Coordinates of C-alpha atoms and ligand atoms in Angstrom, one line a residue:
X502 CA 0.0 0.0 0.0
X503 CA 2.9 2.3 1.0
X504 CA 5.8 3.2 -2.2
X505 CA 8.9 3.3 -1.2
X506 CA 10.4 6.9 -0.4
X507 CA 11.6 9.1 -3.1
X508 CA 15.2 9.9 -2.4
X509 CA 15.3 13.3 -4.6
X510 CA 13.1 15.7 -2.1
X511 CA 14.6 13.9 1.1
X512 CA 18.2 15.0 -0.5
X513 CA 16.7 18.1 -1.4
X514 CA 15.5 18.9 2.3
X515 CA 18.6 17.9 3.6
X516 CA 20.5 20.1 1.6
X517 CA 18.6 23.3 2.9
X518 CA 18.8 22.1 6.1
X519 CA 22.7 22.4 5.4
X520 CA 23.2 25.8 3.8
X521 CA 20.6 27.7 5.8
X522 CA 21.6 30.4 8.1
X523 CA 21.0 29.8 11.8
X524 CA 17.3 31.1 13.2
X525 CA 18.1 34.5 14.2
X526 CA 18.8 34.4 18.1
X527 CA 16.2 36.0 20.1
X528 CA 17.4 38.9 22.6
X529 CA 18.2 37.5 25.9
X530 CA 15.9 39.2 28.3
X531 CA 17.5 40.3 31.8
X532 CA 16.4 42.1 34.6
X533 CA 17.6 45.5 36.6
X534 CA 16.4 48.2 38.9
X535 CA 15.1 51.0 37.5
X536 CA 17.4 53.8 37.3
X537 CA 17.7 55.2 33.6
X538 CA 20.2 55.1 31.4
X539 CA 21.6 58.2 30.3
X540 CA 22.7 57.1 26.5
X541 CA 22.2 54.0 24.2
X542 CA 18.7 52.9 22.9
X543 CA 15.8 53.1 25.9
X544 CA 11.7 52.5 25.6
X545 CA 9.8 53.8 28.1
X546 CA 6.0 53.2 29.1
X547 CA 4.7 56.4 29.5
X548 CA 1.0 56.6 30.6
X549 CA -1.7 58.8 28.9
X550 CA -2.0 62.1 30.2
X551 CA -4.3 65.1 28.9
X552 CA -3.3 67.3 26.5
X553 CA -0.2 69.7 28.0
X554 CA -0.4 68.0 31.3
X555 CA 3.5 68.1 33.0
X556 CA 5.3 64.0 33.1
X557 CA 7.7 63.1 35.8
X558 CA 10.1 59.8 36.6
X559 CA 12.7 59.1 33.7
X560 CA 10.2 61.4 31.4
X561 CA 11.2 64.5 32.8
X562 CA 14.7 63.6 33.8
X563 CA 15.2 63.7 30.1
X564 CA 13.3 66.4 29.0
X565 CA 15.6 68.5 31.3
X566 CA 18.8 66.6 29.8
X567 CA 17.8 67.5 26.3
X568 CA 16.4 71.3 26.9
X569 CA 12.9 70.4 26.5
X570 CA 13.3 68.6 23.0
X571 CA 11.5 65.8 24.4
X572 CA 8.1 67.2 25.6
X573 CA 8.6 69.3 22.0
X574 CA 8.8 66.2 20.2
X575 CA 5.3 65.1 21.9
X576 CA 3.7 67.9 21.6
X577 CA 4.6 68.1 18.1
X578 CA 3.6 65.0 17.5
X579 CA 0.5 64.6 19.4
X580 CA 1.2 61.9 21.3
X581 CA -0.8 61.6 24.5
X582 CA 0.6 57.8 25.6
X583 CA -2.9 56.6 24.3
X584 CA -2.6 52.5 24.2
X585 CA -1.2 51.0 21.2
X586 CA 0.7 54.3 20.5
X587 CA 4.3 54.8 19.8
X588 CA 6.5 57.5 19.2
X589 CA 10.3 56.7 17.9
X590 CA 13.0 59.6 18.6
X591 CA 16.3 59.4 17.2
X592 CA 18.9 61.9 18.9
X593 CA 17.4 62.6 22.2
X594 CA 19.6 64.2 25.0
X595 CA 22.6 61.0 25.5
X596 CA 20.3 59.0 23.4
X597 CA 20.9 57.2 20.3
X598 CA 17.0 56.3 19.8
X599 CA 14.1 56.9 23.1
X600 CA 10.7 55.1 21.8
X601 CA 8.4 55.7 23.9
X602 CA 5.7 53.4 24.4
X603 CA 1.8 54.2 25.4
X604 CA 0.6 52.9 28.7
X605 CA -3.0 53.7 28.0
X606 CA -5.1 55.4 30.7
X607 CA -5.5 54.8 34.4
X608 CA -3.5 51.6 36.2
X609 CA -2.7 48.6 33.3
X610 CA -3.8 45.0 33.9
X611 CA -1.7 42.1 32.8
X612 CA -3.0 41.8 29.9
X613 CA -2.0 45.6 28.9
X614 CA 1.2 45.6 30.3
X615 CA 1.7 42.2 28.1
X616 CA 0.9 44.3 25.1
X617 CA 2.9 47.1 25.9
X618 CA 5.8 44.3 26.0
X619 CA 4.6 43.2 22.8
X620 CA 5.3 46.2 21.4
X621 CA 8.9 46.4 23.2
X622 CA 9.6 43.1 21.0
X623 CA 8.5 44.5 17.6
X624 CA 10.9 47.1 18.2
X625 CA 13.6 45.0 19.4
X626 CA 13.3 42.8 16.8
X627 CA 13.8 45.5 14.3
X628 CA 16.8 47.2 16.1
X629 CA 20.2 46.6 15.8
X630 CA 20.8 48.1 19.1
X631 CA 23.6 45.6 20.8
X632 CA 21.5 46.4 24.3
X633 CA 17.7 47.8 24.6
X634 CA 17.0 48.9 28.2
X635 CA 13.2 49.2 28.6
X636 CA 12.2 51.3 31.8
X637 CA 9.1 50.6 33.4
X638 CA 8.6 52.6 36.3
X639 CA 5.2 51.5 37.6
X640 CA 4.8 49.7 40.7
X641 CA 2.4 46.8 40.0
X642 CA 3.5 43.6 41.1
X643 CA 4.2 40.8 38.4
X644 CA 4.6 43.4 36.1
X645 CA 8.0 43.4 34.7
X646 CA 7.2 39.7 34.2
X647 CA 4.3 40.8 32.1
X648 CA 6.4 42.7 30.0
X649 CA 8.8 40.5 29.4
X650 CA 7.0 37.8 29.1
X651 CA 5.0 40.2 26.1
X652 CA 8.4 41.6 24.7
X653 CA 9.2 37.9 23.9
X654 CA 6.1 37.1 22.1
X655 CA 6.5 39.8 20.3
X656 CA 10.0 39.8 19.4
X657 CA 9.5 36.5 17.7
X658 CA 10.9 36.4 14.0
X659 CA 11.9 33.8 11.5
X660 CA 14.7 34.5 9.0
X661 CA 16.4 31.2 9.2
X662 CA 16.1 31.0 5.3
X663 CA 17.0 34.4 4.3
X664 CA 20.3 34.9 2.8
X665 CA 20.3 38.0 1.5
X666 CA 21.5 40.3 4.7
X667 CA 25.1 42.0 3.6
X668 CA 28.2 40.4 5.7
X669 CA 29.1 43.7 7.0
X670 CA 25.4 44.3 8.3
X671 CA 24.8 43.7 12.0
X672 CA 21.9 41.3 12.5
X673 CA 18.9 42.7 14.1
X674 CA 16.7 41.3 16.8
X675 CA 20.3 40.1 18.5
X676 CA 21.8 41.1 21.8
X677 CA 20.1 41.8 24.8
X678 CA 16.9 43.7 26.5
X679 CA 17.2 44.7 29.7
X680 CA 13.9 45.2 32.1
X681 CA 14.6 48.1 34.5
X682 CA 11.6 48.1 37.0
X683 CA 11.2 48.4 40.6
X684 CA 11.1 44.6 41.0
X685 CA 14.4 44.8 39.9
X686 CA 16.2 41.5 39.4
X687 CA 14.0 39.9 41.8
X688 CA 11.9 39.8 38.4
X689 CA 14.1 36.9 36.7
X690 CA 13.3 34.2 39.6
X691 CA 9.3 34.7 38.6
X692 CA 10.6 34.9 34.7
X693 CA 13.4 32.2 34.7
X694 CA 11.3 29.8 36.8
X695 CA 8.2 30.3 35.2
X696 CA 7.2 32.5 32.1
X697 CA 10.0 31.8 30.1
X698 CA 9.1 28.4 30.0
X699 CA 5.6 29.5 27.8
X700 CA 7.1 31.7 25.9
X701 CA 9.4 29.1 24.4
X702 CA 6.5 27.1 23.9
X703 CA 5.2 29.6 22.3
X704 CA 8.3 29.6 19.5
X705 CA 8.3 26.0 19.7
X706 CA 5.5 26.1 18.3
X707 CA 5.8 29.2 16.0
X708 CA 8.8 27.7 14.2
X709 CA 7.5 24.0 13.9
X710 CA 3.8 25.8 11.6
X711 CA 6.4 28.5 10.0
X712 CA 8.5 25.9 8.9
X713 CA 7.8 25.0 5.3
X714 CA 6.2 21.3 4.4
X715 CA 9.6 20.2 3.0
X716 CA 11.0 20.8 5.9
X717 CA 8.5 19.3 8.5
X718 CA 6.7 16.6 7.6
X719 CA 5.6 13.7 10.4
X720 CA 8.7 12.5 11.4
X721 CA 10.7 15.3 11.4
X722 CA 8.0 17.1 13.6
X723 CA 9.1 13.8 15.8
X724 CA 12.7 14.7 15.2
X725 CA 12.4 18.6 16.5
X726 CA 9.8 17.6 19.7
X727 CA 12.6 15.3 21.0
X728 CA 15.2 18.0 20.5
X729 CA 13.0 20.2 22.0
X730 CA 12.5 17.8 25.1
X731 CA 15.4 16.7 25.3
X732 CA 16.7 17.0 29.1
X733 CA 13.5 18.0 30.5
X734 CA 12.6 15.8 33.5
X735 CA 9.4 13.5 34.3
X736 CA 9.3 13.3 30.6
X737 CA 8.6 10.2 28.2
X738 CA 7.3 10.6 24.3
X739 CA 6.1 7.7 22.8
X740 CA 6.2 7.4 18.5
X741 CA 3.9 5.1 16.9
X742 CA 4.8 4.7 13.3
X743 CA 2.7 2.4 10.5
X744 CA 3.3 -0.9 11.4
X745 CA 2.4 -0.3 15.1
X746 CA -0.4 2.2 13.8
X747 CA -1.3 -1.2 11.6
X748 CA -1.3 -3.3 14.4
X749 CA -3.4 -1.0 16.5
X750 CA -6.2 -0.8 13.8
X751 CA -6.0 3.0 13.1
X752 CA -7.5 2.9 9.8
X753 CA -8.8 6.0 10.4
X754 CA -5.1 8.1 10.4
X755 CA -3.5 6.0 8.2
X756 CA -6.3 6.4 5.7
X757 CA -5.2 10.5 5.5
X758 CA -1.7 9.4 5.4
X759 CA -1.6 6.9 2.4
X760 CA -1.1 9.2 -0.2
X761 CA 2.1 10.8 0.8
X762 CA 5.6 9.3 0.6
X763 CA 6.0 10.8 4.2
X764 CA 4.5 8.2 6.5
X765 CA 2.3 9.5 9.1
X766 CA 3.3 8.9 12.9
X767 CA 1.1 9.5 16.3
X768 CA 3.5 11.2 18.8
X769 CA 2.7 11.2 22.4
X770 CA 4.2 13.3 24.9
X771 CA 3.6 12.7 28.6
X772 CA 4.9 15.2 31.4
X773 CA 4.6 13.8 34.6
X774 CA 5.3 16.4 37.4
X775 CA 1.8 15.9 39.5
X776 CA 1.0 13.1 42.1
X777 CA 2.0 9.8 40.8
X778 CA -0.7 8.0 39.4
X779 CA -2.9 11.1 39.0
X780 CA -5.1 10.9 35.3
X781 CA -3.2 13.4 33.3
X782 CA -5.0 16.8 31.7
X783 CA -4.6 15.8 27.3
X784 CA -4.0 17.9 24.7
X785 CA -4.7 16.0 20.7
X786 CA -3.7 18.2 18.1
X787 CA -4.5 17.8 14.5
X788 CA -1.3 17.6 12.9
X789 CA -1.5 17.4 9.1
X790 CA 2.0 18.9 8.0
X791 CA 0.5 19.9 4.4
X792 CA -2.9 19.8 3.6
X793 CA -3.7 19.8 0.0
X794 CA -6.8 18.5 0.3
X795 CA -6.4 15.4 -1.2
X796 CA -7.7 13.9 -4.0
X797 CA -10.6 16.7 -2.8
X798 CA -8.2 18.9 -3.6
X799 CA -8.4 22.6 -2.6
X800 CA -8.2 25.6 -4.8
X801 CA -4.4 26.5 -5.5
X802 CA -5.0 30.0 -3.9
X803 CA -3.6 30.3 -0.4
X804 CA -2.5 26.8 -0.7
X805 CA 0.4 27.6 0.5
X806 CA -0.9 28.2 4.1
X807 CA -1.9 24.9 4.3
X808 CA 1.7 24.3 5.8
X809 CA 0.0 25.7 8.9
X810 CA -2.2 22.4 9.4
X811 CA -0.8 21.7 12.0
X812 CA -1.0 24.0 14.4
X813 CA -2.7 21.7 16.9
X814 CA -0.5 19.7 17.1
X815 CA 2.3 21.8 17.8
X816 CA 0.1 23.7 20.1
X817 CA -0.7 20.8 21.8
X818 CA 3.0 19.6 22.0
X819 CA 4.2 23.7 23.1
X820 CA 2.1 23.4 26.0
X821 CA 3.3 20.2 27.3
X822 CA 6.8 21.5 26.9
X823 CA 5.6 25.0 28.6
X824 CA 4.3 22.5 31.4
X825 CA 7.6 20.9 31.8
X826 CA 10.0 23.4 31.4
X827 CA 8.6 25.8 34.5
X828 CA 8.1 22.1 36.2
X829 CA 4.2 22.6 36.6
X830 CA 3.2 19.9 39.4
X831 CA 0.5 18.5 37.2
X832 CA 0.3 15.2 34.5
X833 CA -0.1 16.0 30.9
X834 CA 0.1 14.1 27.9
X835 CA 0.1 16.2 24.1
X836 CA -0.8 14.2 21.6
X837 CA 0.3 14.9 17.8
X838 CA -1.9 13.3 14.9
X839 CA 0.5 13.5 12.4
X840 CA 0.3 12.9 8.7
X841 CA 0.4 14.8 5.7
X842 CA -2.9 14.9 3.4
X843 CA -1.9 14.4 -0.2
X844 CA -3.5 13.4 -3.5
X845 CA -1.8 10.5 -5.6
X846 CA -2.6 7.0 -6.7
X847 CA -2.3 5.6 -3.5
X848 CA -4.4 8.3 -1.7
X849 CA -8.0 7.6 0.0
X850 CA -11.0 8.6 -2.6
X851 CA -14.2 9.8 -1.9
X852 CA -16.2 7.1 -1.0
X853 CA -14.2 4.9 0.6
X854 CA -15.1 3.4 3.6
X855 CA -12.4 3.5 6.9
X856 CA -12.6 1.6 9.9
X857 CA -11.3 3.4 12.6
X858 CA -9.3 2.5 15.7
X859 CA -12.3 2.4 17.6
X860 CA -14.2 0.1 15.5
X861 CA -16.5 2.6 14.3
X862 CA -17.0 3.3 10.7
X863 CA -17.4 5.6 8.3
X864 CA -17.8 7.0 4.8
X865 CA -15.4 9.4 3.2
X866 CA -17.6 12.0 1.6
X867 CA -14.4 14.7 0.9
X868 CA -11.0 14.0 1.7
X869 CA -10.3 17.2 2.8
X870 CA -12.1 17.1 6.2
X871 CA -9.1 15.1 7.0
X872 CA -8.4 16.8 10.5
X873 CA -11.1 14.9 12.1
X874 CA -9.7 11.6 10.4
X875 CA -6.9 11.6 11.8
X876 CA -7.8 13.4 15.3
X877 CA -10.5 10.4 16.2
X878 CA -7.6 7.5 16.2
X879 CA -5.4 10.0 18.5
X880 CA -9.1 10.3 20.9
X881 CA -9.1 6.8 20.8
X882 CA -5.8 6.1 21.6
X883 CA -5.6 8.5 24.5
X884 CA -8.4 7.6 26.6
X885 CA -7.2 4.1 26.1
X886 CA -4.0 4.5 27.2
X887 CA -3.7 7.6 29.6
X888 CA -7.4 7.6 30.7
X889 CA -7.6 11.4 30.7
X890 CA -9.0 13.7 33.5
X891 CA -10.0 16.2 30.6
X892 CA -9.7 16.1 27.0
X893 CA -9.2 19.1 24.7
X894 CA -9.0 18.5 21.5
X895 CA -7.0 21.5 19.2
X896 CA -7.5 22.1 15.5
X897 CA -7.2 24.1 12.4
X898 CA -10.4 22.3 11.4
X899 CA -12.8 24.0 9.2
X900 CA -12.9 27.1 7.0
X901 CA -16.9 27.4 8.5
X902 CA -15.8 28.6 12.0
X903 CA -13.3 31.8 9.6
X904 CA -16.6 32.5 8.2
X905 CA -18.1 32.9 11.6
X906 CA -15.8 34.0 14.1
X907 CA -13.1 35.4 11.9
X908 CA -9.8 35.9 13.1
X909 CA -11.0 37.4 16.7
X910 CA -12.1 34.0 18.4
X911 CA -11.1 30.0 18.4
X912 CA -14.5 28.2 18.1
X913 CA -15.3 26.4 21.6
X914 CA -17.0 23.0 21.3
X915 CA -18.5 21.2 24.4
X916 CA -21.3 20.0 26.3
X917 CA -19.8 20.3 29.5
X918 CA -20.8 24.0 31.0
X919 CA -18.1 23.9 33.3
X920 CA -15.2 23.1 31.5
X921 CA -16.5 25.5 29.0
X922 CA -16.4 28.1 31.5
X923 CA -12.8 26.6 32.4
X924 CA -11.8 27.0 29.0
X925 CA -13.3 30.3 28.0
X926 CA -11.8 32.5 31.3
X927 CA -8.2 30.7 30.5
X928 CA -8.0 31.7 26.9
X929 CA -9.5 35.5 28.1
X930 CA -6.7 35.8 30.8
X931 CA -4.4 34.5 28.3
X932 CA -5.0 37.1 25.4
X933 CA -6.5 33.7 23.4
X934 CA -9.9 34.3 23.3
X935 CA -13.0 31.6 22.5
X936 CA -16.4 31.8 21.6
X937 CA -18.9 29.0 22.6
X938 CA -20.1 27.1 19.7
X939 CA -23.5 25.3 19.9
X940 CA -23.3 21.2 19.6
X941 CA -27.1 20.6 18.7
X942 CA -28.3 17.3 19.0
X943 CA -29.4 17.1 15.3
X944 CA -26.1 17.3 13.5
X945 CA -25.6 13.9 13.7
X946 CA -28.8 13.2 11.5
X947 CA -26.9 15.1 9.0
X948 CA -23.7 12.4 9.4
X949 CA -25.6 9.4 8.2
X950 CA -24.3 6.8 5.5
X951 CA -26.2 4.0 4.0
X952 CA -23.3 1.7 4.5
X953 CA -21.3 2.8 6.7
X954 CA -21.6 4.3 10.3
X955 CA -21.5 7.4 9.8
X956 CA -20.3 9.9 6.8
X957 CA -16.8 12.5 7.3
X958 CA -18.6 15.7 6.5
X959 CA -21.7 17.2 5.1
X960 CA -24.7 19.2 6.5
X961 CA -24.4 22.7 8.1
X962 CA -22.8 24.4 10.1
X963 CA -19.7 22.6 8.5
X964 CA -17.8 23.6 12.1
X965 CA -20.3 21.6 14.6
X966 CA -21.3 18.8 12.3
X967 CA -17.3 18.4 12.4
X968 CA -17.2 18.6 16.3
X969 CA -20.0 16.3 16.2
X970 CA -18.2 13.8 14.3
X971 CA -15.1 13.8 17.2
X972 CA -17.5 13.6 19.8
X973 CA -18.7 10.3 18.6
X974 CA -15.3 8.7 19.4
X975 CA -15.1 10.0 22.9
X976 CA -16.1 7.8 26.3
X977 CA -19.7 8.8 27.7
X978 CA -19.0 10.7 30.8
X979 CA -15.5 12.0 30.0
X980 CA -14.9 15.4 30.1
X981 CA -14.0 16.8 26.6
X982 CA -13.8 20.2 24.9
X983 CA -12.6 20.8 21.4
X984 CA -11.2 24.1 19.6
X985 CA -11.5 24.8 16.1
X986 CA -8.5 28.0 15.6
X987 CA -8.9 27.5 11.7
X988 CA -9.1 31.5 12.2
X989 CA -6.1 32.0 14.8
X990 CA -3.6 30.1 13.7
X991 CA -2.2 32.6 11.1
X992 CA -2.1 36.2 11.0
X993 CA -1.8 37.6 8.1
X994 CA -2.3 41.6 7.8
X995 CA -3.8 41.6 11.3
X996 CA -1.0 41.4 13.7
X997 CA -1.1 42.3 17.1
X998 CA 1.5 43.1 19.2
X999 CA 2.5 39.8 21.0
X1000 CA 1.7 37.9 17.7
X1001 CA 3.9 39.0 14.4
X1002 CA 2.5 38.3 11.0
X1003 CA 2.5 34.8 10.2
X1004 CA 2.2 31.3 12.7
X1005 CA 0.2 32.5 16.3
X1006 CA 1.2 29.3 18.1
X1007 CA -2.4 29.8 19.3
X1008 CA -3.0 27.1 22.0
X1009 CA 0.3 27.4 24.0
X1010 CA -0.5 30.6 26.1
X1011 CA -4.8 29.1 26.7
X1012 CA -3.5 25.4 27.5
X1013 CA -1.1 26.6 30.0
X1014 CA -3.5 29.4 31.4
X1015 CA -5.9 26.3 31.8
X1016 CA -3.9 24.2 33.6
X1017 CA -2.1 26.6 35.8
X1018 CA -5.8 27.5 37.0
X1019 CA -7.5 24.5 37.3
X1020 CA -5.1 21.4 37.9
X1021 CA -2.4 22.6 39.6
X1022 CA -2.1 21.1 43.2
Ligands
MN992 MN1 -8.5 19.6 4.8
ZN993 ZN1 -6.9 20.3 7.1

C-alpha cells in the first residue's frame, strides 16, 4: 500500500537544512532596577496624560537633559501615551534612539502591560541596538514579568532562510533587552522559573507551523519535539509509526496518510510532574503537516498556508513543553496526529469506507475534512492508554468557524458548562480568546451513510457537524472540549503586538493558562 520513499526531495531537504543560516537568536531578556540610562537605545512606558499635562520619573529627567526637545517632540507629535501608540526619537539628549511606548489610561492590567511588552519586542526585533533597556517605572507587582514575558512574544521572528543580509550588516533582533523596574532582578526568579518556560513554547510552536512542508513533515516534527525535550525531567514521548499504527487498527489516520511518501506517525508526549498516578490533563492536536486537500483537492490560492495544518499539534506539544519546562506539578500528555494529506494513486478517494481505531466506521464523503480523520484514532488512543482527566482536542479544522468567528475567536465545542467556563476565562486571561459554539443534537442526522456508520462531513454548520463527528469517538462521561482555531492560527495583515505576522502558536498561552488555573495542586 505504502511506495517506497523518493530519495530526490529527502536529499533536497537535507541540503537546505545544510546551507541555511542559523534562526536569528532571540534577545536574551534580563532584569535590573530602575534607574535610567543616560545614552544607548531606551523604551519607556509612558501613561496617557491630557493634552499639555506636566510627566515626571525618567520622562522629565530627560526632557531637562535634552532642553525640553522631548516634551517638544510630543507635543509636536501629538502623542498623548494613548494605548497601542508609539512615538520613535532618534537623537534625544545622550540617546541614540528613546521610543516611547503608550501605557494607556488609568492603572494597566496584565494583559496591557503584556501588550505594551509586545510592542517592546517588535521594536527590538527591528533594532540593531547591541542592548535595549526598557524602563518601566510602575509599581504593579508581576509586572516586569508581564512585559517581558509580552516583549518575547512579540519579538519572535523567523529568518532562518533568508540569505540576502550583507556580511558587513549587524543582524537585528540580536543582543540583549534589559527590564529596569522596581522589582528589579528579583523579576528573573518569577521569569526564569516560570514564564520563560511558555514563551518558548510559544516559539516552539511558531517555528514548527512557519517551517515550510519540506521541511517538516511527520517524522521530522518527531525529530524537533525530542530535541525540543530533550533533558526536560518527568518526561517520556512515545512514536507510533505504521506498522504499530497497523497493528493497532488506526484505519482512520493511516487512511489521510496513504497518499504521501512521508508516513504518518502518532507522537505522544507525557509530562509527569503531578501526584504519581494522578489521570493526566490531554492535549490531541491535528497535525497534518501539508494539507492539499487530497484527492478533494483545494483551490491553488492560499495553498500555501496549508503548511499551517498543524497547528494543533504543535500547540498541543508547546504546551506540554511549557508544562515541563517551569516544572508545573500536574500530569499531561500532548498528543500529535501527524500525517500529511496528499492526492496520488495511493491516496484515499471519496467514498471509501475507513474503519477506525475504535471500530467505528465511516464514509469518506471529501477527503479534505481530514483533521477529524486523523484526530479520532489519537481520541481513541488516548483515553485508552492515559485515561484522561479532561480532554481538549485543538484544530485548524474548518474554514466554517473563519466564516463565523473570523480571526477574533477560536471556536469552543463542548457539552460540559463547566469546562467551558474553564476554558473560556483561560483563553480570556491568556490574550486567546473563545467563543462558545452550539453542539445541537441534530447534526448527527446530518452524518448518516447508507453503508457505513456514519459519513466524514456534510450538512451545516460545516464547524459543529465536524465537532459532532469527534465527539462520537469519545467515552460517555468523560470530560472533553474541542477548539476549532482554523481563524487564529495565522495572521496575516492583522498582527497584534504579541503575535507577528505569520504562525500565532495559538493554544500554547490558553493550555497553560488552563492548567495553571485548574489542575495545579
Ligand atoms: Mn483539509
Ligand atoms: Zn486540514
Amino acid at each position: 500500500m505504502r511506495r517506497h520513499r523518493p530519495l530526490q526531495p529527502l536529499l533536497f531537504a537535507a541540503l537546505i537544512a545544510c546551507t541555511a543560516l542559523p534562526a536569528a537568536a532571540q534577545r536574551d531578556i534580563r532584569f535590573e532596577s530602575p534607574q535610567a540610562p543616560t545614552s544607548g537605545t531606551l523604551v519607556l512606558a509612558v501613561p496617557q496624560v491630557a493634552d499639555g499635562e506636566a510627566r515626571d520619573g525618567a520622562f522629565a529627567q530627560i526632557d531637562a537633559a535634552s532642553q525640553g526637545a522631548l516634551s517638544r517632540a510630543v507635543a509636536a507629535a501629538a502623542f498623548t501615551g494613548r494605548a497601542d501608540s508609539q512615538l520613535d526619537l532618534p537623537g534625544i539628549a545622550g540617546f541614540d534612539r528613546v521610543l516611547l511606548v503608550g501605557a494607556g489610561d488609568g492603572a494597566p492590567d496584565a494583559r496591557r502591560i503584556e501588550d505594551i511588552g509586545g510592542h517592546v519586542g517588535r521594536f527590538a526585533a527591528r533594532s540593531k541596538a547591541p542592548r535595549i533597556d526598557v524602563l518601566w517605572e510602575g509599581a504593579e507587582a508581576g509586572a516586569a514579568t508581564q512585559l517581558a514575558f509580552g516583549a518575547a512574544l512579540g519579538q519572535y521572528r523567523f529568518d532562518k532562510y533568508r540569505t540576502t543580509r550583507g556580511d558587513d550588516e549587524p543582524a537585528a533582533g540580536q543582543g540583549e533587552l534589559v527590564v529596569r523596574s522596581p522589582a528589579g532582578a528579583a523579576a528573573a526568579q518569577d521569569w526564569d522559573g516560570d514564564w520563560k518556560a511558555v514563551a518558548e513554547g510559544v516559539k516552539f510552536a511558531r517555528d514548527l507551523v512557519t517551517e515550510p512542508a519540506n521541511a517538516v513533515w511527520p517524522e521530522e516534527f518527531v525529530a524537533r519535539t525530542r530535541a525540543a525535550f530533550a533533558g526536560k525531567a518527568n518526561v517520556s514521548i512515545e512514536v507510533l509509526d505504521v506498522p504499530a499504527m497497523e497493528r493497532l487498527g488506526m484505519g482512520s489516520l493511516l487512511a489521510v496518510g496513504q497518499g504521501s511518501a512521508r508516513p504518518p506517525r502518532m507522537l505522544i508526549v507525557r509530562y509527569n510532574g503531578g501526584a504519581r498516578g494522578e489521570a493526566p490533563v490531554a492535549f490531541v492536536g491535528k497535525g497534518i503537516t501539508f494539507d492539499s486537500g487530497g484527492l478533494s483537492l483545494k483551490p491553488g490560492e492560499n495553498m500555501w498556508r496549508m503548511k499551517y495544518d498543524m497547528t494543533g499539534a504543535a500547540s498541543a506539544t508547546g504546551a506540554v513543553l511549557a508544562l515541563a519546562g517551569r516544572r508545573a506539578p500536574v500530569n499531561a500528555v500532548a498528543v500529535a496526529a501527524l500525517a500529511e494529506n496528499m492526492p496520488s494513486g495511493t491516496a484515499s478517494r471519496p467514498g471509501d469506507v475507513v474503519r477506525t481505531a475504535s471500530g467505528k466506521t465511516y464514509e469518506i464523503i471529501s477527503t479534505d475534512a481530514e483533521g477529524r480523520m486523523v484526530l479520532v484514532d489519537a481520541l481513541w488512543y488516548v483515553q485508552r492508554q492515559d485515561n484522561p482527566r479532561v480532554i481538549v482536542d485543538i484544530a485548524t479544522l474548518t474554514g466554517a468557524i473563519v466564516t463565523a468567528l473570523g480571526n477574533d475567536y477560536a471556536g469552543l465545542f463542548t457539552r460540559d458548562d463547566a469546562l467551558a467556563a474553564q476554558l473560556t476565562a483561560a483563553g480570556e486571561a491568556a490574550g486567546e480568546p473563545l467563543w462558545r459554539m452550539p453542539m445541537h443534537p441534530g447534526y448527527g442526522k446530518m452524518l448518516e451513510s447508507p453503508i457505513a456508520d456514519m459519513r466524514n462531513g456534510g450538512g451545516r454548520p460545516g464547524s459543529g457537524t465536524a465537532a459532532h463527528f469527534i465527539g462520537e469517538f469519545i467515552d460517555a462521561g468523560r470530560a472533553w472540549a474541542h477548539l476549532d482555531i482554523a481563524g487564529m492560527a495565522w495572521r496575516d495583515g492583522n498582527e497584534l503586538s504579541t503575535t507577528p505576522a505569520g504562525a500565532s502558536g495559538y493554544g500554547v498561552r490558553l493550555f497553560d493558562r488552563f492548567v495553571r488555573e485548574n489542575y495545579e495542586r
